[in-house]
mmCIF file of C-alpha atoms in Angstrom:
data_model
loop_
_atom_site.group_PDB
_atom_site.id
_atom_site.type_symbol
_atom_site.label_atom_id
_atom_site.label_comp_id
_atom_site.label_asym_id
_atom_site.label_seq_id
_atom_site.Cartn_x
_atom_site.Cartn_y
_atom_site.Cartn_z
ATOM 1 C CA UNK A 1 57.573 102.377 123.383
ATOM 2 C CA UNK A 2 60.031 100.402 121.149
ATOM 3 C CA UNK A 3 59.129 97.891 118.471
ATOM 4 C CA UNK A 4 62.368 97.113 116.493
ATOM 5 C CA UNK A 5 65.412 96.529 119.186
ATOM 6 C CA UNK A 6 68.515 95.540 118.634
ATOM 7 C CA UNK A 7 70.776 94.164 121.796
ATOM 8 C CA UNK A 8 74.734 94.010 121.175
ATOM 9 C CA UNK A 9 77.894 94.158 122.385
ATOM 10 C CA UNK A 10 80.581 91.737 123.610
ATOM 11 C CA UNK A 11 79.922 88.138 123.852
ATOM 12 C CA UNK A 12 79.254 86.816 127.553
ATOM 13 C CA UNK A 13 77.873 90.024 128.677
ATOM 14 C CA UNK A 14 74.711 89.147 128.930
ATOM 15 C CA UNK A 15 72.774 90.255 125.893
ATOM 16 C CA UNK A 16 70.680 86.940 125.463
ATOM 17 C CA UNK A 17 69.913 87.054 128.831
ATOM 18 C CA UNK A 18 68.552 90.591 128.815
ATOM 19 C CA UNK A 19 66.700 90.022 125.249
ATOM 20 C CA UNK A 20 65.131 86.731 126.498
ATOM 21 C CA UNK A 21 63.838 89.627 130.013
ATOM 22 C CA UNK A 22 62.996 92.361 127.126
ATOM 23 C CA UNK A 23 60.901 89.661 124.960
ATOM 24 C CA UNK A 24 58.850 88.794 128.117
ATOM 25 C CA UNK A 25 58.220 92.128 129.251
ATOM 26 C CA UNK A 26 57.478 93.593 125.901
ATOM 27 C CA UNK A 27 55.806 90.650 124.036
ATOM 28 C CA UNK A 28 58.401 91.487 121.265
ATOM 29 C CA UNK A 29 59.519 88.308 119.189
ATOM 30 C CA UNK A 30 62.929 87.640 119.441
ATOM 31 C CA UNK A 31 65.587 86.117 117.146
ATOM 32 C CA UNK A 32 69.119 85.400 117.432
ATOM 33 C CA UNK A 33 71.756 85.913 114.820
ATOM 34 C CA UNK A 34 73.499 82.910 115.694
ATOM 35 C CA UNK A 35 70.519 81.066 115.396
ATOM 36 C CA UNK A 36 70.506 82.778 111.713
ATOM 37 C CA UNK A 37 74.213 82.212 110.933
ATOM 38 C CA UNK A 38 75.000 78.549 112.724
ATOM 39 C CA UNK A 39 73.961 75.250 111.690
ATOM 40 C CA UNK A 40 73.507 72.462 114.084
ATOM 41 C CA UNK A 41 76.677 71.141 112.978
ATOM 42 C CA UNK A 42 78.943 74.102 113.865
ATOM 43 C CA UNK A 43 79.044 74.971 109.902
ATOM 44 C CA UNK A 44 77.337 78.301 108.486
ATOM 45 C CA UNK A 45 74.651 79.438 106.294
ATOM 46 C CA UNK A 46 75.599 81.209 103.057
ATOM 47 C CA UNK A 47 75.993 85.168 103.533
ATOM 48 C CA UNK A 48 73.332 85.022 101.081
ATOM 49 C CA UNK A 49 70.951 82.924 103.230
ATOM 50 C CA UNK A 50 71.749 84.569 106.265
ATOM 51 C CA UNK A 51 70.956 88.452 104.723
ATOM 52 C CA UNK A 52 67.700 86.610 103.288
ATOM 53 C CA UNK A 53 66.730 85.765 106.825
ATOM 54 C CA UNK A 54 67.404 88.879 108.274
ATOM 55 C CA UNK A 55 65.964 90.932 105.535
ATOM 56 C CA UNK A 56 62.690 89.178 106.145
ATOM 57 C CA UNK A 57 62.986 89.989 109.984
ATOM 58 C CA UNK A 58 63.893 93.827 109.468
ATOM 59 C CA UNK A 59 60.885 94.120 107.142
ATOM 60 C CA UNK A 60 58.324 93.041 109.700
ATOM 61 C CA UNK A 61 56.846 95.622 112.397
ATOM 62 C CA UNK A 62 58.282 94.095 115.714
ATOM 63 C CA UNK A 63 61.489 92.336 116.752
ATOM 64 C CA UNK A 64 64.087 92.103 119.192
ATOM 65 C CA UNK A 65 67.719 91.122 117.309
ATOM 66 C CA UNK A 66 70.026 89.751 119.665
ATOM 67 C CA UNK A 67 73.869 89.791 118.488
ATOM 68 C CA UNK A 68 76.611 91.449 116.994
ATOM 69 C CA UNK A 69 77.963 90.422 113.804
ATOM 70 C CA UNK A 70 79.231 93.873 113.004
ATOM 71 C CA UNK A 71 78.874 93.731 108.968
ATOM 72 C CA UNK A 72 75.323 93.750 109.404
ATOM 73 C CA UNK A 73 75.343 96.166 112.114
ATOM 74 C CA UNK A 74 74.554 99.641 109.766
ATOM 75 C CA UNK A 75 71.980 97.893 108.049
ATOM 76 C CA UNK A 76 70.226 97.007 111.552
ATOM 77 C CA UNK A 77 70.398 100.191 113.007
ATOM 78 C CA UNK A 78 68.856 101.658 110.173
ATOM 79 C CA UNK A 79 65.934 99.583 110.587
ATOM 80 C CA UNK A 80 65.723 99.863 114.582
ATOM 81 C CA UNK A 81 64.253 102.357 116.719
ATOM 82 C CA UNK A 82 66.329 101.411 120.096
ATOM 83 C CA UNK A 83 69.494 99.641 120.949
ATOM 84 C CA UNK A 84 70.761 98.172 123.967
ATOM 85 C CA UNK A 85 74.639 97.999 124.185
ATOM 86 C CA UNK A 86 76.392 95.757 126.648
ATOM 87 C CA UNK A 87 79.776 97.450 127.301
ATOM 88 C CA UNK A 88 80.816 95.226 130.459
ATOM 89 C CA UNK A 89 84.326 94.715 131.621
ATOM 90 C CA UNK A 90 86.074 92.039 129.709
ATOM 91 C CA UNK A 91 86.091 89.994 132.938
ATOM 92 C CA UNK A 92 82.482 90.135 133.203
ATOM 93 C CA UNK A 93 82.108 88.914 129.692
ATOM 94 C CA UNK A 94 84.398 85.717 130.231
ATOM 95 C CA UNK A 95 82.902 84.754 133.252
ATOM 96 C CA UNK A 96 79.774 84.834 131.257
ATOM 97 C CA UNK A 97 81.350 83.074 128.544
ATOM 98 C CA UNK A 98 82.770 80.468 130.858
ATOM 99 C CA UNK A 99 79.267 80.277 133.039
ATOM 100 C CA UNK A 100 77.258 78.836 129.632
ATOM 101 C CA UNK A 101 79.824 76.253 128.817
ATOM 102 C CA UNK A 102 77.897 73.060 128.696
ATOM 103 C CA UNK A 103 74.613 74.148 129.164
ATOM 104 C CA UNK A 104 71.911 73.853 126.453
ATOM 105 C CA UNK A 105 71.108 77.304 125.210
ATOM 106 C CA UNK A 106 68.146 78.646 122.986
ATOM 107 C CA UNK A 107 70.406 80.713 120.768
ATOM 108 C CA UNK A 108 72.934 78.549 119.873
ATOM 109 C CA UNK A 109 72.110 75.253 117.820
ATOM 110 C CA UNK A 110 74.515 73.499 119.810
ATOM 111 C CA UNK A 111 76.368 72.674 123.676
ATOM 112 C CA UNK A 112 79.537 74.529 123.968
ATOM 113 C CA UNK A 113 82.235 72.120 125.621
ATOM 114 C CA UNK A 114 85.178 74.840 126.000
ATOM 115 C CA UNK A 115 85.432 78.371 125.762
ATOM 116 C CA UNK A 116 87.383 77.953 122.271
ATOM 117 C CA UNK A 117 90.910 80.015 122.209
ATOM 118 C CA UNK A 118 89.874 82.186 119.187
ATOM 119 C CA UNK A 119 86.785 83.094 120.738
ATOM 120 C CA UNK A 120 88.217 83.779 124.054
ATOM 121 C CA UNK A 121 90.760 86.278 121.973
ATOM 122 C CA UNK A 122 87.692 88.000 120.494
ATOM 123 C CA UNK A 123 86.306 88.580 124.086
ATOM 124 C CA UNK A 124 89.536 90.004 125.349
ATOM 125 C CA UNK A 125 90.151 92.223 122.172
ATOM 126 C CA UNK A 126 86.637 93.584 121.838
ATOM 127 C CA UNK A 127 87.010 96.925 123.967
ATOM 128 C CA UNK A 128 89.506 97.990 121.897
ATOM 129 C CA UNK A 129 88.423 96.556 118.020
ATOM 130 C CA UNK A 130 85.042 96.272 118.045
ATOM 131 C CA UNK A 131 83.461 98.473 120.980
ATOM 132 C CA UNK A 132 85.112 101.874 119.507
ATOM 133 C CA UNK A 133 83.721 101.275 115.783
ATOM 134 C CA UNK A 134 80.191 100.110 117.639
ATOM 135 C CA UNK A 135 80.495 103.481 119.149
ATOM 136 C CA UNK A 136 81.071 105.460 116.289
ATOM 137 C CA UNK A 137 78.180 103.990 114.627
ATOM 138 C CA UNK A 138 76.180 104.803 117.574
ATOM 139 C CA UNK A 139 77.141 108.515 117.614
ATOM 140 C CA UNK A 140 75.964 108.768 114.143
ATOM 141 C CA UNK A 141 72.493 107.195 115.265
ATOM 142 C CA UNK A 142 72.210 109.933 118.264
ATOM 143 C CA UNK A 143 68.738 111.834 118.220
ATOM 144 C CA UNK A 144 67.512 109.170 115.783
ATOM 145 C CA UNK A 145 67.507 106.067 117.935
ATOM 146 C CA UNK A 146 67.023 105.499 121.185
ATOM 147 C CA UNK A 147 70.274 104.388 123.023
ATOM 148 C CA UNK A 148 70.811 102.473 125.839
ATOM 149 C CA UNK A 149 74.292 101.728 127.089
ATOM 150 C CA UNK A 150 74.754 99.328 129.895
ATOM 151 C CA UNK A 151 78.185 99.022 132.088
ATOM 152 C CA UNK A 152 76.801 96.659 134.275
ATOM 153 C CA UNK A 153 74.033 93.950 135.082
ATOM 154 C CA UNK A 154 72.894 96.329 137.508
ATOM 155 C CA UNK A 155 71.901 98.860 134.842
ATOM 156 C CA UNK A 156 70.439 96.277 132.667
ATOM 157 C CA UNK A 157 68.194 94.846 135.448
ATOM 158 C CA UNK A 158 67.483 98.612 136.974
ATOM 159 C CA UNK A 159 65.995 99.382 132.889
ATOM 160 C CA UNK A 160 63.991 95.951 132.787
ATOM 161 C CA UNK A 161 62.153 96.680 136.376
ATOM 162 C CA UNK A 162 60.948 100.096 134.705
ATOM 163 C CA UNK A 163 58.797 98.366 132.024
ATOM 164 C CA UNK A 164 55.409 96.754 132.820
ATOM 165 C CA UNK A 165 55.045 92.728 132.083
ATOM 166 C CA UNK A 166 53.600 91.775 128.931
ATOM 167 C CA UNK A 167 50.237 91.087 128.766
ATOM 168 C CA UNK A 168 50.160 87.507 127.284
ATOM 169 C CA UNK A 169 53.612 85.370 127.275
ATOM 170 C CA UNK A 170 55.284 85.326 124.192
ATOM 171 C CA UNK A 171 56.632 82.247 122.490
ATOM 172 C CA UNK A 172 59.749 81.812 121.015
ATOM 173 C CA UNK A 173 60.591 82.911 117.076
#
């Protein structure tokens, strides 16, 4: 069984929903990279502060890390034992991002009121600009890490059904 998990992929793909379900099934503590990076006033912490917080998590024995942050992906891949990559169609990701507008989310310290045009463009470009780089990094980990690539929510749901429920409910980190 895994103990150090990355959940990565395009925004809006369902990473966070999956990460929460995985937390609930495994009892592993869940950390959101968006919470480490963003302040409630929509500014960000310094890279040094982000990296220090990430280091603390990576040095612990058990965790799920939800989020992309490609700058730190090689470091996170080195520390993890399992990766779940969401490689869903752009339309699915855009629908997911739009569906969460106006909702309180535990992974983000504010409520989004619109789909920012720049964020939308990043989602649309993800399969061409980000996914190939991520796939190359994962390919370098083959045989060393457990890697799961989901192309649909049905695939990730099927995986979750293979896991026994956690013995005790967990609290949010």
